[in-house]
Short mmCIF file of C-alpha atoms in Angstrom, two decimals:
data_model
loop_
_atom_site.label_atom_id
_atom_site.label_comp_id
_atom_site.label_asym_id
_atom_site.label_seq_id
_atom_site.Cartn_x
_atom_site.Cartn_y
_atom_site.Cartn_z
CA MET A 1 0.15 0.00 0.01
CA SER A 2 1.48 3.40 -0.93
CA HIS A 3 0.44 6.93 -0.19
CA LYS A 4 0.62 10.07 -2.12
CA ASN A 5 1.87 12.86 -0.10
CA ASN A 6 1.36 16.47 -1.38
CA ASP A 7 3.62 17.85 1.32
CA THR A 8 7.24 18.09 0.88
CA GLN A 9 9.39 15.08 1.76
CA LEU A 10 10.71 15.25 5.42
CA HIS A 11 14.01 13.86 6.31
CA VAL A 12 13.89 12.37 9.97
CA ALA A 13 17.28 11.27 11.63
CA MET A 14 16.42 8.79 14.45
CA HIS A 15 18.83 7.78 17.32
CA PRO A 16 16.74 5.16 19.66
CA ARG A 17 17.82 4.16 23.05
CA LEU A 18 20.26 1.27 22.16
CA ALA A 19 17.98 -1.47 23.59
CA MET A 20 16.19 -3.93 21.33
CA GLY A 21 12.74 -3.10 22.84
CA HIS A 22 13.44 0.55 21.88
CA ILE A 23 15.06 0.19 18.48
CA THR A 24 12.21 -2.03 16.94
CA PRO A 25 9.46 0.62 17.69
CA PHE A 26 11.63 3.21 15.98
CA LEU A 27 11.74 0.96 12.84
CA HIS A 28 7.89 0.62 12.97
CA ILE A 29 7.33 4.38 12.84
CA ALA A 30 10.22 4.62 10.35
CA ASN A 31 8.40 2.14 8.14
CA LYS A 32 5.03 4.13 8.44
CA LEU A 33 6.63 7.37 7.61
CA ALA A 34 8.65 5.79 4.56
CA GLU A 35 5.42 4.36 3.27
CA ARG A 36 4.37 8.04 2.88
CA GLY A 37 7.60 8.88 0.94
CA HIS A 38 9.56 10.47 3.78
CA LYS A 39 13.29 9.96 4.22
CA ILE A 40 14.73 8.24 7.43
CA SER A 41 18.24 7.98 8.77
CA ILE A 42 18.69 5.66 11.71
CA PHE A 43 21.96 5.72 13.94
CA LEU A 44 22.79 2.24 15.05
CA PRO A 45 25.98 0.28 15.77
CA PRO A 46 26.99 -2.23 12.98
CA LYS A 47 26.04 -5.74 14.69
CA THR A 48 22.69 -4.30 15.81
CA GLN A 49 21.99 -3.15 12.15
CA LEU A 50 22.15 -6.81 11.10
CA LYS A 51 19.74 -8.05 13.72
CA VAL A 52 17.00 -5.44 12.49
CA ILE A 53 17.59 -5.24 8.77
CA SER A 54 14.89 -7.63 7.97
CA GLN A 55 12.55 -4.92 9.49
CA ASN A 56 13.43 -2.13 7.20
CA HIS A 57 10.69 -2.56 4.50
CA PHE A 58 11.70 0.62 2.58
CA PRO A 59 15.47 0.16 2.08
CA GLU A 60 15.34 2.81 -0.64
CA LEU A 61 14.14 5.63 1.95
CA ILE A 62 15.46 4.18 5.43
CA THR A 63 19.14 4.08 5.63
CA PHE A 64 21.29 2.90 8.61
CA VAL A 65 23.95 5.17 9.68
CA THR A 66 26.87 3.36 11.55
CA ILE A 67 27.92 4.62 14.92
CA ALA A 68 30.74 2.89 16.75
CA LEU A 69 30.79 2.90 20.44
CA PRO A 70 34.24 3.95 21.96
CA PRO A 71 35.89 1.75 24.42
CA VAL A 72 34.80 2.35 28.21
CA ASP A 73 36.66 0.78 31.11
CA GLY A 74 34.52 -2.35 32.30
CA LEU A 75 32.23 -2.33 29.22
CA PRO A 76 32.88 -5.46 26.95
CA LEU A 77 34.18 -4.36 23.61
CA GLU A 78 31.43 -6.23 21.57
CA ALA A 79 28.62 -4.58 23.61
CA GLU A 80 26.37 -2.43 21.63
CA THR A 81 22.98 -2.56 23.39
CA THR A 82 21.39 -3.16 26.85
CA ASN A 83 20.69 -6.69 25.67
CA ASP A 84 24.52 -7.42 25.48
CA VAL A 85 25.26 -6.44 29.31
CA SER A 86 23.85 -6.96 32.58
CA ALA A 87 21.67 -3.99 33.99
CA GLU A 88 24.53 -3.14 36.14
CA ALA A 89 26.54 -2.28 33.32
CA TRP A 90 23.97 -0.14 31.70
CA PRO A 91 25.63 3.12 33.21
CA LEU A 92 28.80 2.13 31.21
CA LEU A 93 26.78 1.87 28.05
CA MET A 94 25.22 5.35 28.51
CA THR A 95 28.82 6.71 29.09
CA ALA A 96 29.97 5.15 25.88
CA ILE A 97 26.78 6.61 24.04
CA ASP A 98 27.51 10.05 25.57
CA LEU A 99 31.08 9.79 23.94
CA THR A 100 29.61 9.53 20.47
CA LYS A 101 28.13 13.12 20.70
CA ASP A 102 30.78 14.52 18.43
CA MET A 103 30.33 11.62 15.84
CA ILE A 104 26.53 12.30 15.95
CA GLU A 105 26.99 16.01 15.42
CA ALA A 106 29.29 15.31 12.29
CA HIS A 107 26.68 13.05 10.90
CA LEU A 108 23.75 15.67 11.59
CA ILE A 109 25.78 18.40 9.89
CA ASP A 110 26.28 15.95 6.84
CA LEU A 111 22.70 14.68 6.72
CA LYS A 112 20.90 18.04 7.36
CA PRO A 113 17.60 16.51 8.62
CA ASP A 114 14.51 18.39 9.38
CA PHE A 115 13.98 16.37 12.64
CA VAL A 116 16.01 14.24 14.92
CA PHE A 117 13.82 11.50 16.98
CA TYR A 118 15.65 10.36 20.05
CA GLY A 119 15.43 8.03 23.09
CA PHE A 120 16.05 9.55 26.55
CA THR A 121 19.60 8.20 26.67
CA CYS A 122 20.72 11.04 24.39
CA TYR A 123 19.41 14.05 26.44
CA TRP A 124 22.06 16.08 24.72
CA LEU A 125 20.63 15.65 21.09
CA PRO A 126 18.06 18.54 21.15
CA GLY A 127 21.11 20.90 22.12
CA LEU A 128 22.79 19.70 18.96
CA GLY A 129 19.77 19.98 16.91
CA ARG A 130 19.21 23.68 18.04
CA LYS A 131 22.85 24.43 17.04
CA HIS A 132 22.14 23.10 13.32
CA GLY A 133 18.58 24.29 12.86
CA ILE A 134 17.09 20.67 13.39
CA LYS A 135 13.84 20.19 15.47
CA SER A 136 14.06 17.43 18.25
CA ILE A 137 11.27 15.02 19.17
CA TYR A 138 11.60 12.98 22.14
CA TYR A 139 9.79 9.90 20.74
CA MET A 140 8.60 7.11 22.83
CA ALA A 141 6.87 3.73 22.35
CA THR A 142 5.35 3.19 25.74
CA PHE A 143 2.29 4.10 27.57
CA LEU A 144 2.46 7.90 28.24
CA VAL A 145 0.94 7.20 31.72
CA GLY A 146 4.26 5.72 32.69
CA VAL A 147 6.23 8.80 31.57
CA ALA A 148 3.89 11.06 33.16
CA TYR A 149 3.98 9.21 36.46
CA ILE A 150 7.79 9.10 36.69
CA LEU A 151 8.17 12.78 35.56
CA ASP A 152 5.77 13.64 38.42
CA LEU A 153 8.03 11.54 40.82
CA THR A 154 11.04 13.55 39.35
CA VAL A 155 9.29 16.85 40.16
CA ASP A 156 8.42 15.58 43.54
CA LEU A 157 11.91 14.78 44.44
CA VAL A 158 12.98 18.10 43.65
CA THR A 159 10.12 20.28 44.82
CA ASN A 160 8.15 17.80 47.16
CA SER A 161 4.88 18.83 45.48
CA LEU A 162 3.25 16.68 42.81
CA PRO A 163 1.08 17.91 39.95
CA SER A 164 -2.26 16.52 40.55
CA PHE A 165 -2.06 13.06 38.83
CA PRO A 166 -5.16 12.03 36.61
CA SER A 167 -5.67 8.48 38.06
CA PRO A 168 -5.75 7.23 41.80
CA PHE A 169 -5.21 3.77 40.44
CA ILE A 170 -1.74 4.32 38.74
CA LYS A 171 0.85 4.04 41.53
CA MET A 172 3.87 2.15 42.33
CA ARG A 173 4.51 0.23 45.60
CA ALA A 174 7.76 0.94 47.57
CA HIS A 175 9.52 -2.28 46.71
CA GLU A 176 8.73 -1.60 43.03
CA TYR A 177 11.10 1.38 42.52
CA PRO A 178 14.30 0.28 40.97
CA ALA A 179 17.60 1.48 42.30
CA MET A 180 18.23 3.45 39.16
CA PHE A 181 15.24 5.64 39.91
CA LEU A 182 17.01 6.74 42.94
CA ASN A 183 20.32 8.40 43.43
CA VAL A 184 22.42 6.07 41.47
CA ASP A 185 24.79 7.24 38.60
CA PHE A 186 23.30 6.19 35.31
CA GLY A 187 26.27 7.23 33.29
CA GLY A 188 28.06 10.49 32.67
CA GLY A 189 27.40 11.56 36.33
CA LEU A 190 23.53 11.83 35.83
CA THR A 191 20.85 9.73 37.45
CA PHE A 192 18.16 7.93 35.35
CA LEU A 193 15.54 10.32 36.36
CA GLU A 194 17.93 13.28 35.39
CA ARG A 195 18.35 11.94 31.98
CA LEU A 196 14.80 11.57 31.38
CA ALA A 197 13.89 15.05 32.80
CA LYS A 198 16.54 16.48 30.52
CA SER A 199 15.34 14.81 27.54
CA LEU A 200 11.65 16.19 28.09
CA GLU A 201 12.96 19.70 29.12
CA GLU A 202 15.13 20.21 25.90
CA CYS A 203 12.81 18.53 23.26
CA ASP A 204 10.85 20.64 20.78
CA ALA A 205 7.76 18.07 21.18
CA ILE A 206 7.02 14.70 22.44
CA GLY A 207 6.13 11.97 19.83
CA ILE A 208 4.28 8.83 21.29
CA LYS A 209 2.94 5.73 20.09
CA THR A 210 -0.46 5.96 21.71
CA CYS A 211 -4.09 7.01 20.85
CA LYS A 212 -5.94 9.84 22.51
CA GLU A 213 -9.07 7.59 22.93
CA ILE A 214 -6.72 5.50 25.27
CA GLU A 215 -4.50 7.98 26.80
CA GLY A 216 -6.05 11.47 25.99
CA VAL A 217 -5.99 12.59 29.78
CA TYR A 218 -2.36 11.81 30.16
CA CYS A 219 -1.48 13.82 26.95
CA GLU A 220 -3.25 16.88 28.53
CA HIS A 221 -1.51 16.21 31.72
CA ILE A 222 2.03 16.33 30.13
CA GLU A 223 0.91 19.34 27.86
CA ASN A 224 -0.47 21.33 30.88
CA ASN A 225 2.16 20.45 33.36
CA TYR A 226 5.41 20.26 31.31
CA GLY A 227 4.59 22.80 28.53
CA LYS A 228 5.32 20.31 25.67
CA PRO A 229 3.11 19.61 22.70
CA VAL A 230 2.33 15.79 22.60
CA LEU A 231 2.10 14.35 19.01
CA THR A 232 0.24 11.15 19.09
CA ALA A 233 1.33 8.61 16.40
CA GLY A 234 -1.61 6.22 16.91
CA PRO A 235 -1.17 2.47 17.44
CA VAL A 236 1.78 2.14 14.86
CA ILE A 237 0.97 -1.55 14.23
CA PRO A 238 3.86 -3.54 12.73
CA ASP A 239 3.07 -4.96 9.43
CA PRO A 240 2.20 -8.56 9.60
CA GLN A 241 5.21 -10.87 9.74
CA VAL A 242 5.84 -12.61 6.24
CA MET A 243 7.90 -15.50 7.94
CA LYS A 244 6.24 -18.75 9.08
CA LEU A 245 6.00 -19.92 12.65
CA ASP A 246 8.95 -22.40 13.26
CA ASP A 247 7.90 -25.99 12.58
CA TRP A 248 8.41 -27.32 16.01
CA VAL A 249 6.29 -24.56 17.67
CA ASP A 250 3.67 -24.89 15.09
CA GLN A 251 3.26 -28.66 15.25
CA TRP A 252 3.37 -28.59 19.11
CA LEU A 253 0.51 -25.80 19.27
CA ALA A 254 -1.40 -27.96 16.57
CA GLY A 255 -1.71 -30.67 19.23
CA PHE A 256 -4.06 -28.48 21.20
CA GLY A 257 -7.62 -27.04 20.65
CA SER A 258 -8.67 -23.66 20.04
CA GLY A 259 -7.66 -21.21 22.80
CA GLU A 260 -6.45 -23.93 25.16
CA VAL A 261 -2.62 -22.97 25.36
CA ILE A 262 -1.14 -20.56 27.81
CA TYR A 263 1.81 -18.69 26.39
CA CYS A 264 4.26 -17.07 28.98
CA ALA A 265 7.07 -14.83 28.02
CA PHE A 266 9.15 -12.07 29.87
CA GLY A 267 10.97 -10.39 27.18
CA SER A 268 14.64 -10.47 26.36
CA GLN A 269 15.96 -8.75 29.28
CA CYS A 270 13.99 -10.09 32.31
CA THR A 271 16.06 -12.70 34.58
CA LEU A 272 13.99 -14.05 37.58
CA ASP A 273 15.52 -15.33 40.89
CA GLN A 274 15.39 -18.99 40.95
CA PRO A 275 12.67 -19.15 43.67
CA GLN A 276 10.38 -16.87 41.68
CA PHE A 277 11.28 -18.77 38.48
CA GLN A 278 10.14 -22.04 40.11
CA GLU A 279 7.02 -20.59 41.53
CA LEU A 280 6.19 -19.29 38.12
CA VAL A 281 6.55 -22.65 36.25
CA LEU A 282 4.84 -24.55 39.04
CA GLY A 283 1.94 -22.02 38.76
CA LEU A 284 1.69 -22.76 34.92
CA GLN A 285 1.68 -26.65 35.86
CA LEU A 286 -0.97 -25.94 38.51
CA THR A 287 -3.37 -24.49 35.93
CA GLY A 288 -3.77 -28.01 34.49
CA ARG A 289 -3.57 -26.42 30.95
CA PRO A 290 -1.04 -26.82 28.35
CA PHE A 291 1.74 -24.11 28.29
CA LEU A 292 4.59 -22.73 26.26
CA ALA A 293 6.89 -20.54 28.39
CA ALA A 294 9.83 -18.67 26.76
CA LEU A 295 12.01 -17.64 29.50
CA LYS A 296 15.77 -16.75 30.34
CA PRO A 297 17.62 -19.16 32.72
CA PRO A 298 17.17 -17.60 36.40
CA ARG A 299 20.05 -15.88 37.91
CA GLY A 300 22.99 -18.19 38.56
CA TYR A 301 21.86 -20.76 36.09
CA GLU A 302 23.42 -21.54 32.62
CA THR A 303 20.35 -23.56 31.38
CA ILE A 304 16.68 -23.58 31.90
CA GLU A 305 16.86 -27.26 32.33
CA SER A 306 19.10 -27.10 35.27
CA ALA A 307 16.82 -24.55 37.02
CA LEU A 308 13.48 -26.58 36.87
CA PRO A 309 11.94 -28.00 39.88
CA ASN A 310 12.63 -31.62 40.48
CA GLY A 311 10.29 -33.94 38.49
CA PHE A 312 8.70 -31.03 36.79
CA ALA A 313 9.83 -32.02 33.03
CA GLU A 314 8.46 -35.60 33.58
CA GLN A 315 5.09 -34.23 35.18
CA THR A 316 4.49 -31.73 32.50
CA LYS A 317 5.72 -33.83 29.40
CA GLY A 318 3.54 -33.52 26.29
CA ARG A 319 1.67 -30.49 27.74
CA GLY A 320 4.31 -28.10 28.93
CA VAL A 321 7.54 -26.65 27.27
CA VAL A 322 9.83 -24.27 28.92
CA TYR A 323 12.13 -23.00 26.37
CA GLY A 324 15.35 -20.68 26.94
CA GLY A 325 15.55 -19.30 23.28
CA TRP A 326 14.11 -16.66 21.33
CA VAL A 327 10.66 -17.23 19.92
CA GLN A 328 8.21 -15.57 17.34
CA GLN A 329 6.03 -14.08 19.79
CA GLN A 330 3.98 -12.02 17.31
CA LEU A 331 2.99 -15.29 15.53
CA ILE A 332 2.49 -17.39 18.56
CA LEU A 333 0.01 -14.83 19.92
CA GLN A 334 -1.94 -14.98 16.53
CA HIS A 335 -2.00 -18.90 16.80
CA PRO A 336 -5.56 -20.21 17.29
CA SER A 337 -4.41 -22.79 20.04
CA VAL A 338 -3.15 -19.94 22.25
CA GLY A 339 -5.81 -18.39 24.62
CA CYS A 340 -3.91 -16.87 27.50
CA PHE A 341 -0.64 -14.54 27.60
CA LEU A 342 1.28 -14.28 30.68
CA THR A 343 3.30 -11.31 30.09
CA HIS A 344 5.94 -9.07 31.84
CA CYS A 345 4.16 -5.90 30.42
CA GLY A 346 6.89 -4.60 28.48
CA TYR A 347 5.14 -2.10 26.05
CA GLY A 348 6.23 -4.16 23.03
CA SER A 349 4.58 -7.25 24.31
CA LEU A 350 1.32 -5.18 25.38
CA SER A 351 1.13 -3.81 21.96
CA GLU A 352 1.21 -7.25 20.40
CA ALA A 353 -1.20 -8.52 22.99
CA MET A 354 -3.83 -5.86 22.41
CA VAL A 355 -4.27 -6.95 18.88
CA SER A 356 -4.24 -10.72 19.87
CA LYS A 357 -7.40 -12.55 21.09
CA CYS A 358 -5.45 -13.93 24.19
CA GLN A 359 -6.61 -13.25 27.76
CA LEU A 360 -4.06 -11.34 29.52
CA VAL A 361 -2.38 -12.13 32.94
CA LEU A 362 -0.10 -9.28 34.05
CA VAL A 363 3.19 -10.15 36.02
CA PRO A 364 5.34 -6.87 35.93
CA ASN A 365 8.82 -7.24 36.88
CA TYR A 366 10.56 -3.91 36.70
CA GLY A 367 10.37 0.04 36.37
CA ASP A 368 7.43 1.14 34.22
CA GLN A 369 6.20 -2.29 33.66
CA PHE A 370 4.33 -1.92 37.08
CA ILE A 371 2.57 1.32 35.64
CA ASN A 372 1.74 -0.52 32.41
CA ALA A 373 0.23 -3.28 34.39
CA ARG A 374 -2.01 -1.08 36.45
CA MET A 375 -3.05 0.65 33.26
CA MET A 376 -4.03 -2.44 31.77
CA SER A 377 -5.91 -3.88 34.77
CA TYR A 378 -7.52 -0.75 36.37
CA GLU A 379 -7.88 1.85 33.59
CA LEU A 380 -8.49 -0.43 30.37
CA LYS A 381 -9.71 -3.56 32.35
CA VAL A 382 -8.33 -5.86 29.68
CA GLY A 383 -6.25 -8.16 31.98
CA VAL A 384 -5.70 -9.24 35.60
CA GLU A 385 -2.36 -8.58 37.52
CA VAL A 386 -1.13 -11.62 39.45
CA ASP A 387 -1.51 -10.89 43.32
CA LYS A 388 1.90 -10.39 45.02
CA ARG A 389 3.27 -10.06 48.49
CA GLU A 390 3.14 -6.40 49.69
CA GLU A 391 6.62 -6.24 51.06
CA ASP A 392 8.59 -7.71 48.43
CA GLY A 393 6.36 -8.49 45.43
CA PHE A 394 6.88 -12.19 45.65
CA TYR A 395 4.17 -14.44 44.12
CA THR A 396 3.36 -18.10 44.52
CA ARG A 397 2.28 -20.70 42.16
CA GLU A 398 -1.43 -20.43 43.57
CA ASP A 399 -1.44 -16.62 42.68
CA VAL A 400 -0.49 -17.49 39.11
CA GLN A 401 -3.07 -20.28 38.82
CA LYS A 402 -5.87 -18.06 40.31
CA ALA A 403 -5.10 -15.06 37.90
CA VAL A 404 -5.14 -17.48 34.85
CA ALA A 405 -8.54 -18.89 36.15
CA LYS A 406 -9.92 -15.49 36.56
CA VAL A 407 -9.25 -14.55 32.81
CA MET A 408 -10.00 -17.85 31.35
CA ASP A 409 -13.30 -18.48 32.99
CA GLU A 410 -15.93 -17.13 30.74
CA GLU A 411 -18.64 -17.26 33.32
CA THR A 412 -17.03 -15.01 35.94
CA GLU A 413 -17.70 -11.37 36.26
CA VAL A 414 -14.08 -10.60 35.77
CA GLY A 415 -13.81 -12.88 32.88
CA ILE A 416 -16.70 -11.37 31.10
CA GLU A 417 -15.45 -7.82 31.57
CA VAL A 418 -11.91 -8.51 30.39
CA ARG A 419 -13.03 -10.30 27.43
CA ALA A 420 -15.48 -7.56 26.36
CA ASN A 421 -13.03 -4.74 27.01
CA HIS A 422 -10.26 -6.42 25.20
CA THR A 423 -12.43 -6.98 22.16
CA LYS A 424 -13.42 -3.38 22.13
CA TRP A 425 -10.12 -1.95 22.22
CA ARG A 426 -8.60 -4.64 19.84
CA GLU A 427 -11.60 -3.69 17.34
CA PHE A 428 -10.76 0.02 17.68
CA ILE A 429 -7.02 -0.33 17.18
CA LEU A 430 -7.47 -2.52 14.05
CA LYS A 431 -10.41 -0.58 12.68
CA ASP A 432 -9.78 0.64 8.97
CA GLY A 433 -8.64 4.09 8.88
CA VAL A 434 -7.55 4.64 12.50
CA GLU A 435 -3.86 4.17 11.96
CA ASP A 436 -3.99 6.03 8.69
CA SER A 437 -5.69 9.28 10.23
CA TYR A 438 -3.20 9.22 13.16
CA ILE A 439 -0.19 9.03 10.86
CA THR A 440 -1.76 11.92 8.68
CA CYS A 441 -2.15 14.09 11.76
CA PHE A 442 1.28 13.13 13.10
CA LEU A 443 2.77 14.32 9.90
CA GLN A 444 0.78 17.31 9.79
CA SER A 445 1.85 18.27 13.36
CA LEU A 446 5.62 17.82 12.29
CA GLN A 447 5.06 20.10 9.21
CA GLN A 448 3.61 22.67 11.65
CA LEU A 449 6.70 22.67 13.83
CA LEU A 450 8.75 23.59 10.77
CA GLU A 451 6.55 26.76 9.87
#
């Protein structure tokens, strides 16, 4: 499908946060803009380019610009993204990215883009943009509610007075604040919150993958409290994948009836402690349903097999698979045998979940995932969050089993409510013309910023 665009061709440079879960959404919006004839230049390290090249659907308009991260003491030489190092080493990666500032400036002088879209790690990009007449868009592929909440938290730490937050349901518990939110150096002598705050203070506008129908109140909250225009890009649904589901997954899923299988996945960066890992898989076993879990080995373990509870493999043989490798999540969620998705509430996973027919069980682990889970369970009412201990967030196998039962039982009040709401939002997001009109308005807003 191609679009004619009477406006002049825009040239957008992009510098996503160097994490796979952030790079992919930048490619999604790049494809939507290129589909309308606009030119995109994306800054990425060399090995990372190879991992995402298949997602570039308009190679004649979308170009990768190679950036090399300089060596930093303690950072592995081959590291390019947060996926390549432990969370403890992320500040070193931020330091390395800060050291590319002059290289990025040279590229911007050469490319002369109209805009630079950037992730929060490059809080210094707007300054470079202003110097060379380039507008800066802080682009986010996450629920705006999480950013609004964390921003308010930053203001509160400085002034001890919060702007009035639009929702009483959206809050984090004490044990859910990661150390990096607090006074921990997140590279270059700045904390995580300082980088985030500077990224927002400096940009010309905020671009976000969301819909006003879902998050209009949070768009207004940011515009009113932080004085920044919020440009909504809409659902930005990735094009359907042309690849087929791996044979082993397809054949295994084909052995079960419609909507029977629980799919559980916690993303490429979530590593559980072994006791929590075991409670999770025992909870899946306790449901009595077939399940496919794609999880990383828990901390201190090399393999999934070595971390499973004694006798687990034999007891679940034929109806349960716990797999330690990468799987084709988008395709698995669309498979007719899959009826329930246990997710860590990363935004990419939730976007894929919203357009699937799976019932959602929410098991947030880290940072804004807690806010995302509250948004899905309390505001949109499309899923159920697993109950956890108040003091430390630990959950038991019974907690997992109960949450699955709540969403999968079609007769209960909760089951009826989440199914109806999920159907409503899925149909809205996929409705003909919704995404198209959002991208049109997004481009018009960009054009206006140039006037």
